[in-house]
Amino acid sequence: MAIQEAGTAARLDPFVEEGRGEDDTGAERRNRLTKIYDRVFVPLTVLPTVLLSLFVFGVPLLFSLILSFQGWSISKPLLGGEFVGFRNYEDLFADPLFRSSLMLTIGYTAITVLAELLIGLGIAMLLNARVPFIRFFRTALIVPMMITPIVAALTWKLLLDPNYGLVNALLGTRTVWLGDPDLALIAVGIVNVWQNAPFVAILLLAGLQSLPSEPLEAAAVDGANRWQSFRHVTLPLLMPYVVVALLLRTIFEFRSFENVWVMTGGGPANATKLLSVYTFEASFLAFDLTLAAAASWVMLLIVLVFCVFFIMASRRKEVA
């Protein structure tokens, strides 16, 4: 009996090994098909979106680039302008109004982004602590972000009205906030900071809540106080989130338009005429589309320089 069972087992072993070989071969074949499927199917599903994006964004960008090197007017056909080289850019930088708008935009962007970062970081630190009604404050934080910029600008324009505005009523003054060249840009900047600082706060709050607790615990054991822990532990760990916040807010503030146009229209006396307002007036009021195209590309190149600078800074932080 034992000999017979041993013989039977010996006869079955090859079939078992052969079956396992077939299973392994089938699994490998399925893996290869899955890889081929992923390499082919995923690009095919993404391709329509890429093509649509290139058409929606790429065609206007290409047309504006061509237009910035042409002498074109509305009376001519769409592509009937003649090539003039860099003449539009020369005229642009020869315009003192453009130069003042450029410097004003750079200064406005730097101040508003810095204010949004500091206020957002402070709010994030407070919301990260255990305080009463924390859920209510976190919910209320996103209310300014939910308001349409046009609606927010109109609301603040009424609040800053010199005769009937709530701000003057609370301060007991008759200040013309949006009609004074020295105060108009400050007022617009305060509105922008009020509406966009919550975005920075939410971004930095997410970063604070994702930081590991071990470095802070080690710093506390070593006798570090709260300021030392924040400066030497929390802030370095939070820098990737800070860089992202700086990058996003710099891009959006540099092309800020809605609040400025609704609240002041670029005035008084061009005190709030940022590059976006200059480009809008050149294209839709003066109908000088070639000059406006050149101005828009100057804005785009400046923003690209900012982006490259922030990306390089963030990579250096990661390497360090």
mmCIF file of C-alpha atoms in Angstrom:
data_model
loop_
_atom_site.group_PDB
_atom_site.id
_atom_site.type_symbol
_atom_site.label_atom_id
_atom_site.label_comp_id
_atom_site.label_asym_id
_atom_site.label_seq_id
_atom_site.Cartn_x
_atom_site.Cartn_y
_atom_site.Cartn_z
ATOM 1 C CA MET A 1 0.000 0.000 0.000
ATOM 2 C CA ALA A 2 2.762 2.411 0.977
ATOM 3 C CA ILE A 3 4.618 1.683 -2.254
ATOM 4 C CA GLN A 4 1.445 2.299 -4.274
ATOM 5 C CA GLU A 5 0.732 5.636 -2.525
ATOM 6 C CA ALA A 6 4.306 6.757 -3.053
ATOM 7 C CA GLY A 7 4.038 5.900 -6.739
ATOM 8 C CA THR A 8 0.763 7.782 -7.027
ATOM 9 C CA ALA A 9 2.289 10.853 -5.349
ATOM 10 C CA ALA A 10 5.263 10.663 -7.671
ATOM 11 C CA ARG A 11 2.949 10.524 -10.660
ATOM 12 C CA LEU A 12 0.941 13.548 -9.411
ATOM 13 C CA ASP A 13 3.915 15.797 -8.663
ATOM 14 C CA PRO A 14 4.689 16.676 -12.306
ATOM 15 C CA PHE A 15 1.055 17.651 -12.908
ATOM 16 C CA VAL A 16 1.061 19.861 -9.840
ATOM 17 C CA GLU A 17 4.274 21.595 -10.883
ATOM 18 C CA GLU A 18 2.966 21.940 -14.429
ATOM 19 C CA GLY A 19 -0.268 23.523 -13.157
ATOM 20 C CA ARG A 20 1.677 25.962 -11.016
ATOM 21 C CA GLY A 21 3.770 26.856 -14.038
ATOM 22 C CA GLU A 22 0.624 27.567 -16.014
ATOM 23 C CA ASP A 23 -0.741 29.758 -13.195
ATOM 24 C CA ASP A 24 2.517 31.698 -13.004
ATOM 25 C CA THR A 25 2.564 32.178 -16.763
ATOM 26 C CA GLY A 26 -1.046 33.429 -16.716
ATOM 27 C CA ALA A 27 -0.272 35.873 -13.913
ATOM 28 C CA GLU A 28 2.728 37.239 -15.793
ATOM 29 C CA ARG A 29 0.651 37.577 -18.943
ATOM 30 C CA ARG A 30 -2.032 39.474 -17.032
ATOM 31 C CA ASN A 31 0.593 41.763 -15.509
ATOM 32 C CA ARG A 32 2.024 42.516 -18.945
ATOM 33 C CA LEU A 33 -1.436 43.235 -20.336
ATOM 34 C CA THR A 34 -2.188 45.494 -17.360
ATOM 35 C CA LYS A 35 1.005 47.470 -17.917
ATOM 36 C CA ILE A 36 0.275 47.823 -21.636
ATOM 37 C CA TYR A 37 -3.297 48.818 -20.800
ATOM 38 C CA ASP A 38 -2.062 51.493 -18.382
ATOM 39 C CA ARG A 39 0.479 52.817 -20.867
ATOM 40 C CA VAL A 40 -2.105 53.086 -23.645
ATOM 41 C CA PHE A 41 -5.433 53.710 -21.915
ATOM 42 C CA VAL A 42 -4.353 56.387 -19.439
ATOM 43 C CA PRO A 43 -2.794 58.674 -22.095
ATOM 44 C CA LEU A 44 -5.851 58.173 -24.311
ATOM 45 C CA THR A 45 -8.189 59.265 -21.509
ATOM 46 C CA VAL A 46 -6.062 62.307 -20.682
ATOM 47 C CA LEU A 47 -5.485 63.293 -24.309
ATOM 48 C CA PRO A 48 -8.914 64.954 -24.919
ATOM 49 C CA THR A 49 -8.482 67.135 -21.836
ATOM 50 C CA VAL A 50 -4.961 68.108 -22.883
ATOM 51 C CA LEU A 51 -6.086 68.954 -26.413
ATOM 52 C CA LEU A 52 -9.046 70.969 -25.152
ATOM 53 C CA SER A 53 -6.818 72.871 -22.710
ATOM 54 C CA LEU A 54 -4.303 73.602 -25.439
ATOM 55 C CA PHE A 55 -7.082 74.895 -27.654
ATOM 56 C CA VAL A 56 -8.778 77.000 -24.974
ATOM 57 C CA PHE A 57 -5.605 78.456 -23.452
ATOM 58 C CA GLY A 58 -2.923 77.891 -26.060
ATOM 59 C CA VAL A 59 -4.625 79.514 -29.039
ATOM 60 C CA PRO A 60 -5.349 82.850 -27.271
ATOM 61 C CA LEU A 61 -1.824 82.889 -25.835
ATOM 62 C CA LEU A 62 -0.287 82.262 -29.248
ATOM 63 C CA PHE A 63 -2.520 84.871 -30.865
ATOM 64 C CA SER A 64 -1.629 87.479 -28.221
ATOM 65 C CA LEU A 65 2.078 86.701 -28.675
ATOM 66 C CA ILE A 66 1.791 87.194 -32.441
ATOM 67 C CA LEU A 67 -0.260 90.336 -31.896
ATOM 68 C CA SER A 68 2.396 91.825 -29.609
ATOM 69 C CA PHE A 69 4.852 91.836 -32.530
ATOM 70 C CA GLN A 70 2.425 93.298 -35.063
ATOM 71 C CA GLY A 71 1.059 96.674 -36.002
ATOM 72 C CA TRP A 72 -2.648 95.851 -35.991
ATOM 73 C CA SER A 73 -5.848 97.819 -35.639
ATOM 74 C CA ILE A 74 -9.530 96.913 -35.545
ATOM 75 C CA SER A 75 -10.011 98.080 -39.149
ATOM 76 C CA LYS A 76 -7.643 95.355 -40.377
ATOM 77 C CA PRO A 77 -8.365 91.619 -40.764
ATOM 78 C CA LEU A 78 -7.724 89.340 -37.814
ATOM 79 C CA LEU A 79 -4.231 88.325 -38.940
ATOM 80 C CA GLY A 80 -3.695 91.272 -41.286
ATOM 81 C CA GLY A 81 -1.221 93.191 -39.174
ATOM 82 C CA GLU A 82 2.338 93.735 -40.355
ATOM 83 C CA PHE A 83 5.341 92.583 -38.365
ATOM 84 C CA VAL A 84 6.938 95.451 -36.416
ATOM 85 C CA GLY A 85 9.376 93.545 -34.206
ATOM 86 C CA PHE A 86 9.796 94.856 -30.670
ATOM 87 C CA ARG A 87 8.276 98.261 -31.419
ATOM 88 C CA ASN A 88 5.242 97.600 -29.209
ATOM 89 C CA TYR A 89 7.497 96.680 -26.302
ATOM 90 C CA GLU A 90 9.621 99.777 -26.905
ATOM 91 C CA ASP A 91 6.502 101.951 -26.898
ATOM 92 C CA LEU A 92 5.332 100.167 -23.777
ATOM 93 C CA PHE A 93 8.469 100.841 -21.742
ATOM 94 C CA ALA A 94 8.646 104.385 -23.113
ATOM 95 C CA ASP A 95 5.233 105.081 -21.596
ATOM 96 C CA PRO A 96 5.700 106.642 -18.123
ATOM 97 C CA LEU A 97 2.237 105.439 -17.120
ATOM 98 C CA PHE A 98 3.256 101.840 -17.783
ATOM 99 C CA ARG A 99 6.472 102.215 -15.800
ATOM 100 C CA SER A 100 4.618 103.704 -12.859
ATOM 101 C CA SER A 101 1.990 100.932 -13.074
ATOM 102 C CA LEU A 102 4.736 98.312 -13.110
ATOM 103 C CA MET A 103 6.449 99.703 -10.003
ATOM 104 C CA LEU A 104 3.106 100.186 -8.285
ATOM 105 C CA THR A 105 2.136 96.583 -9.011
ATOM 106 C CA ILE A 106 5.419 95.195 -7.689
ATOM 107 C CA GLY A 107 5.153 97.195 -4.471
ATOM 108 C CA TYR A 108 1.462 96.388 -4.022
ATOM 109 C CA THR A 109 2.091 92.676 -4.567
ATOM 110 C CA ALA A 110 5.001 92.554 -2.131
ATOM 111 C CA ILE A 111 3.113 94.328 0.671
ATOM 112 C CA THR A 112 -0.194 92.484 0.281
ATOM 113 C CA VAL A 113 1.444 89.047 0.005
ATOM 114 C CA LEU A 114 3.571 89.719 3.082
ATOM 115 C CA ALA A 115 0.515 90.888 5.028
ATOM 116 C CA GLU A 116 -1.512 87.858 3.930
ATOM 117 C CA LEU A 117 1.317 85.531 4.929
ATOM 118 C CA LEU A 118 1.799 87.050 8.394
ATOM 119 C CA ILE A 119 -1.918 87.300 9.153
ATOM 120 C CA GLY A 120 -2.597 83.837 7.722
ATOM 121 C CA LEU A 121 0.225 82.330 9.780
ATOM 122 C CA GLY A 122 -1.085 83.982 12.929
ATOM 123 C CA ILE A 123 -4.615 82.732 12.289
ATOM 124 C CA ALA A 124 -3.315 79.238 11.528
ATOM 125 C CA MET A 125 -1.359 79.153 14.793
ATOM 126 C CA LEU A 126 -4.441 80.224 16.746
ATOM 127 C CA LEU A 127 -6.713 77.711 15.029
ATOM 128 C CA ASN A 128 -4.166 74.962 15.583
ATOM 129 C CA ALA A 129 -4.377 75.520 19.348
ATOM 130 C CA ARG A 130 -7.125 74.122 21.545
ATOM 131 C CA VAL A 131 -9.428 77.072 22.075
ATOM 132 C CA PRO A 132 -13.189 77.137 22.742
ATOM 133 C CA PHE A 133 -15.525 77.173 19.721
ATOM 134 C CA ILE A 134 -12.672 76.190 17.435
ATOM 135 C CA ARG A 135 -15.011 74.594 14.884
ATOM 136 C CA PHE A 136 -17.057 77.775 14.651
ATOM 137 C CA PHE A 137 -13.968 79.896 13.993
ATOM 138 C CA ARG A 138 -12.658 77.461 11.391
ATOM 139 C CA THR A 139 -15.987 77.617 9.568
ATOM 140 C CA ALA A 140 -16.197 81.411 9.811
ATOM 141 C CA LEU A 141 -12.681 81.644 8.398
ATOM 142 C CA ILE A 142 -13.759 80.582 4.919
ATOM 143 C CA VAL A 143 -16.635 83.084 4.651
ATOM 144 C CA PRO A 144 -14.529 85.862 3.003
ATOM 145 C CA MET A 145 -13.210 83.312 0.504
ATOM 146 C CA MET A 146 -16.737 82.248 -0.441
ATOM 147 C CA ILE A 147 -17.821 85.769 -1.388
ATOM 148 C CA THR A 148 -17.481 86.689 -5.050
ATOM 149 C CA PRO A 149 -14.723 89.311 -5.461
ATOM 150 C CA ILE A 150 -17.077 91.709 -7.254
ATOM 151 C CA VAL A 151 -19.665 91.452 -4.466
ATOM 152 C CA ALA A 152 -16.992 91.882 -1.803
ATOM 153 C CA ALA A 153 -15.598 94.959 -3.584
ATOM 154 C CA LEU A 154 -19.034 96.551 -3.916
ATOM 155 C CA THR A 155 -19.778 95.838 -0.255
ATOM 156 C CA TRP A 156 -16.530 97.411 0.895
ATOM 157 C CA LYS A 157 -17.111 100.358 -1.408
ATOM 158 C CA LEU A 158 -20.347 101.037 0.476
ATOM 159 C CA LEU A 159 -18.656 100.487 3.846
ATOM 160 C CA LEU A 160 -15.943 103.021 2.920
ATOM 161 C CA ASP A 161 -18.363 105.627 1.610
ATOM 162 C CA PRO A 162 -17.327 109.018 3.058
ATOM 163 C CA ASN A 163 -20.891 110.085 3.871
ATOM 164 C CA TYR A 164 -22.826 106.948 4.728
ATOM 165 C CA GLY A 165 -20.148 104.296 5.195
ATOM 166 C CA LEU A 166 -20.003 102.209 8.357
ATOM 167 C CA VAL A 167 -16.222 102.600 8.655
ATOM 168 C CA ASN A 168 -16.401 106.377 8.971
ATOM 169 C CA ALA A 169 -19.364 106.053 11.314
ATOM 170 C CA LEU A 170 -17.367 103.807 13.640
ATOM 171 C CA LEU A 171 -14.264 105.997 13.458
ATOM 172 C CA GLY A 172 -16.200 109.270 13.710
ATOM 173 C CA THR A 173 -14.475 110.753 10.660
ATOM 174 C CA ARG A 174 -15.370 111.857 7.131
ATOM 175 C CA THR A 175 -12.335 110.323 5.413
ATOM 176 C CA VAL A 176 -12.581 109.889 1.637
ATOM 177 C CA TRP A 177 -10.890 106.477 1.557
ATOM 178 C CA LEU A 178 -11.259 105.736 -2.141
ATOM 179 C CA GLY A 179 -10.924 109.326 -3.360
ATOM 180 C CA ASP A 180 -7.624 110.160 -1.688
ATOM 181 C CA PRO A 181 -4.520 109.181 -3.736
ATOM 182 C CA ASP A 182 -2.647 108.424 -0.522
ATOM 183 C CA LEU A 183 -5.342 106.130 0.905
ATOM 184 C CA ALA A 184 -7.029 104.493 -2.094
ATOM 185 C CA LEU A 185 -4.435 101.784 -2.704
ATOM 186 C CA ILE A 186 -4.174 101.081 1.024
ATOM 187 C CA ALA A 187 -7.934 100.593 1.222
ATOM 188 C CA VAL A 188 -7.944 98.267 -1.786
ATOM 189 C CA GLY A 189 -5.031 96.321 -0.328
ATOM 190 C CA ILE A 190 -6.837 95.888 3.004
ATOM 191 C CA VAL A 191 -9.848 94.451 1.196
ATOM 192 C CA ASN A 192 -7.632 92.027 -0.728
ATOM 193 C CA VAL A 193 -5.870 90.926 2.453
ATOM 194 C CA TRP A 194 -9.210 90.471 4.231
ATOM 195 C CA GLN A 195 -10.479 88.222 1.451
ATOM 196 C CA ASN A 196 -7.344 86.176 0.748
ATOM 197 C CA ALA A 197 -5.584 85.806 4.107
ATOM 198 C CA PRO A 198 -8.012 82.972 5.047
ATOM 199 C CA PHE A 199 -6.705 80.944 2.103
ATOM 200 C CA VAL A 200 -3.155 81.255 3.430
ATOM 201 C CA ALA A 201 -4.404 80.400 6.923
ATOM 202 C CA ILE A 202 -6.131 77.226 5.727
ATOM 203 C CA LEU A 203 -3.064 76.152 3.766
ATOM 204 C CA LEU A 204 -0.710 76.735 6.692
ATOM 205 C CA LEU A 205 -3.169 75.149 9.139
ATOM 206 C CA ALA A 206 -3.103 71.986 7.050
ATOM 207 C CA GLY A 207 0.687 72.103 7.201
ATOM 208 C CA LEU A 208 0.735 72.608 10.973
ATOM 209 C CA GLN A 209 -1.571 69.670 11.555
ATOM 210 C CA SER A 210 0.579 67.405 9.380
ATOM 211 C CA LEU A 211 3.853 68.182 11.154
ATOM 212 C CA PRO A 212 5.352 65.419 13.324
ATOM 213 C CA SER A 213 5.127 65.951 17.079
ATOM 214 C CA GLU A 214 8.458 64.326 17.978
ATOM 215 C CA PRO A 215 10.686 67.359 17.144
ATOM 216 C CA LEU A 216 8.513 69.656 19.270
ATOM 217 C CA GLU A 217 8.547 67.179 22.137
ATOM 218 C CA ALA A 218 12.321 66.907 21.886
ATOM 219 C CA ALA A 219 12.655 70.707 21.909
ATOM 220 C CA ALA A 220 10.439 70.911 25.002
ATOM 221 C CA VAL A 221 12.592 68.320 26.749
ATOM 222 C CA ASP A 222 15.679 70.383 25.895
ATOM 223 C CA GLY A 223 14.082 73.387 27.602
ATOM 224 C CA ALA A 224 13.042 75.441 24.560
ATOM 225 C CA ASN A 225 10.256 77.954 25.104
ATOM 226 C CA ARG A 226 7.358 78.499 22.684
ATOM 227 C CA TRP A 227 9.125 81.123 20.600
ATOM 228 C CA GLN A 228 12.277 79.036 20.293
ATOM 229 C CA SER A 229 10.256 75.952 19.354
ATOM 230 C CA PHE A 230 8.361 77.936 16.721
ATOM 231 C CA ARG A 231 11.463 79.595 15.275
ATOM 232 C CA HIS A 232 13.815 76.612 15.209
ATOM 233 C CA VAL A 233 11.412 73.669 14.816
ATOM 234 C CA THR A 234 7.928 74.596 13.566
ATOM 235 C CA LEU A 235 8.868 77.266 11.021
ATOM 236 C CA PRO A 236 11.592 75.234 9.238
ATOM 237 C CA LEU A 237 9.248 72.248 8.982
ATOM 238 C CA LEU A 238 6.479 74.524 7.705
ATOM 239 C CA MET A 239 8.599 76.193 5.012
ATOM 240 C CA PRO A 240 7.366 74.022 2.085
ATOM 241 C CA TYR A 241 3.803 75.164 2.827
ATOM 242 C CA VAL A 242 4.974 78.761 3.211
ATOM 243 C CA VAL A 243 6.685 78.641 -0.179
ATOM 244 C CA VAL A 244 3.521 77.288 -1.826
ATOM 245 C CA ALA A 245 1.432 80.017 -0.192
ATOM 246 C CA LEU A 246 3.898 82.692 -1.326
ATOM 247 C CA LEU A 247 3.943 81.328 -4.859
ATOM 248 C CA LEU A 248 0.159 81.164 -5.241
ATOM 249 C CA ARG A 249 -0.571 84.501 -3.618
ATOM 250 C CA THR A 250 2.169 86.280 -5.588
ATOM 251 C CA ILE A 251 0.698 85.013 -8.856
ATOM 252 C CA PHE A 252 -2.842 86.068 -7.964
ATOM 253 C CA GLU A 253 -1.969 89.412 -6.378
ATOM 254 C CA PHE A 254 0.282 90.436 -9.265
ATOM 255 C CA ARG A 255 -2.678 90.160 -11.619
ATOM 256 C CA SER A 256 -5.224 91.536 -9.145
ATOM 257 C CA PHE A 257 -7.985 93.357 -10.994
ATOM 258 C CA GLU A 258 -11.558 92.932 -9.704
ATOM 259 C CA ASN A 259 -11.286 94.797 -6.410
ATOM 260 C CA VAL A 260 -9.237 97.613 -7.918
ATOM 261 C CA TRP A 261 -11.503 98.154 -10.887
ATOM 262 C CA VAL A 262 -14.772 98.008 -8.933
ATOM 263 C CA MET A 263 -13.616 100.147 -6.012
ATOM 264 C CA THR A 264 -11.501 102.816 -7.722
ATOM 265 C CA GLY A 265 -11.338 102.156 -11.478
ATOM 266 C CA GLY A 266 -7.595 102.787 -11.346
ATOM 267 C CA GLY A 267 -7.967 106.238 -9.774
ATOM 268 C CA PRO A 268 -7.807 108.702 -8.242
ATOM 269 C CA ALA A 269 -5.046 110.269 -10.327
ATOM 270 C CA ASN A 270 -3.820 106.781 -11.374
ATOM 271 C CA ALA A 271 -2.997 106.008 -7.732
ATOM 272 C CA THR A 272 -4.370 102.460 -8.073
ATOM 273 C CA LYS A 273 -3.644 101.821 -11.740
ATOM 274 C CA LEU A 274 -1.983 98.415 -11.510
ATOM 275 C CA LEU A 275 -0.698 96.545 -14.577
ATOM 276 C CA SER A 276 -3.946 94.633 -14.889
ATOM 277 C CA VAL A 277 -5.915 97.899 -15.010
ATOM 278 C CA TYR A 278 -3.438 99.392 -17.486
ATOM 279 C CA THR A 279 -3.791 96.359 -19.760
ATOM 280 C CA PHE A 280 -7.585 96.402 -19.494
ATOM 281 C CA GLU A 281 -7.804 100.079 -20.410
ATOM 282 C CA ALA A 282 -5.354 99.686 -23.277
ATOM 283 C CA SER A 283 -7.320 96.808 -24.787
ATOM 284 C CA PHE A 284 -11.004 97.489 -24.057
ATOM 285 C CA LEU A 285 -11.091 101.284 -23.713
ATOM 286 C CA ALA A 286 -8.334 102.517 -26.040
ATOM 287 C CA PHE A 287 -8.616 99.456 -28.342
ATOM 288 C CA ASP A 288 -4.829 99.362 -28.691
ATOM 289 C CA LEU A 289 -4.714 95.578 -28.661
ATOM 290 C CA THR A 290 -1.089 95.293 -29.768
ATOM 291 C CA LEU A 291 0.105 97.406 -26.831
ATOM 292 C CA ALA A 292 -2.176 95.478 -24.468
ATOM 293 C CA ALA A 293 -0.831 92.165 -25.772
ATOM 294 C CA ALA A 294 2.723 93.330 -25.127
ATOM 295 C CA ALA A 295 1.761 94.444 -21.605
ATOM 296 C CA SER A 296 0.097 91.121 -20.875
ATOM 297 C CA TRP A 297 3.185 89.214 -21.969
ATOM 298 C CA VAL A 298 5.385 91.395 -19.783
ATOM 299 C CA MET A 299 3.100 90.497 -16.872
ATOM 300 C CA LEU A 300 3.316 86.816 -17.772
ATOM 301 C CA LEU A 301 7.113 86.852 -17.964
ATOM 302 C CA ILE A 302 7.407 88.597 -14.604
ATOM 303 C CA VAL A 303 5.108 86.019 -13.009
ATOM 304 C CA LEU A 304 7.162 83.216 -14.580
ATOM 305 C CA VAL A 305 10.313 84.705 -13.066
ATOM 306 C CA PHE A 306 8.619 84.733 -9.653
ATOM 307 C CA CYS A 307 7.534 81.109 -10.113
ATOM 308 C CA VAL A 308 11.024 79.947 -11.082
ATOM 309 C CA PHE A 309 12.514 81.803 -8.116
ATOM 310 C CA PHE A 310 10.103 80.217 -5.625
ATOM 311 C CA ILE A 311 10.497 76.736 -7.111
ATOM 312 C CA MET A 312 14.287 76.980 -6.940
ATOM 313 C CA ALA A 313 14.064 78.243 -3.365
ATOM 314 C CA SER A 314 11.815 75.358 -2.360
ATOM 315 C CA ARG A 315 14.156 72.810 -3.967
ATOM 316 C CA ARG A 316 17.118 74.274 -2.136
ATOM 317 C CA LYS A 317 15.188 73.926 1.118
ATOM 318 C CA GLU A 318 14.444 70.268 0.334
ATOM 319 C CA VAL A 319 18.101 69.555 -0.548
ATOM 320 C CA ALA A 320 19.323 71.299 2.593
#
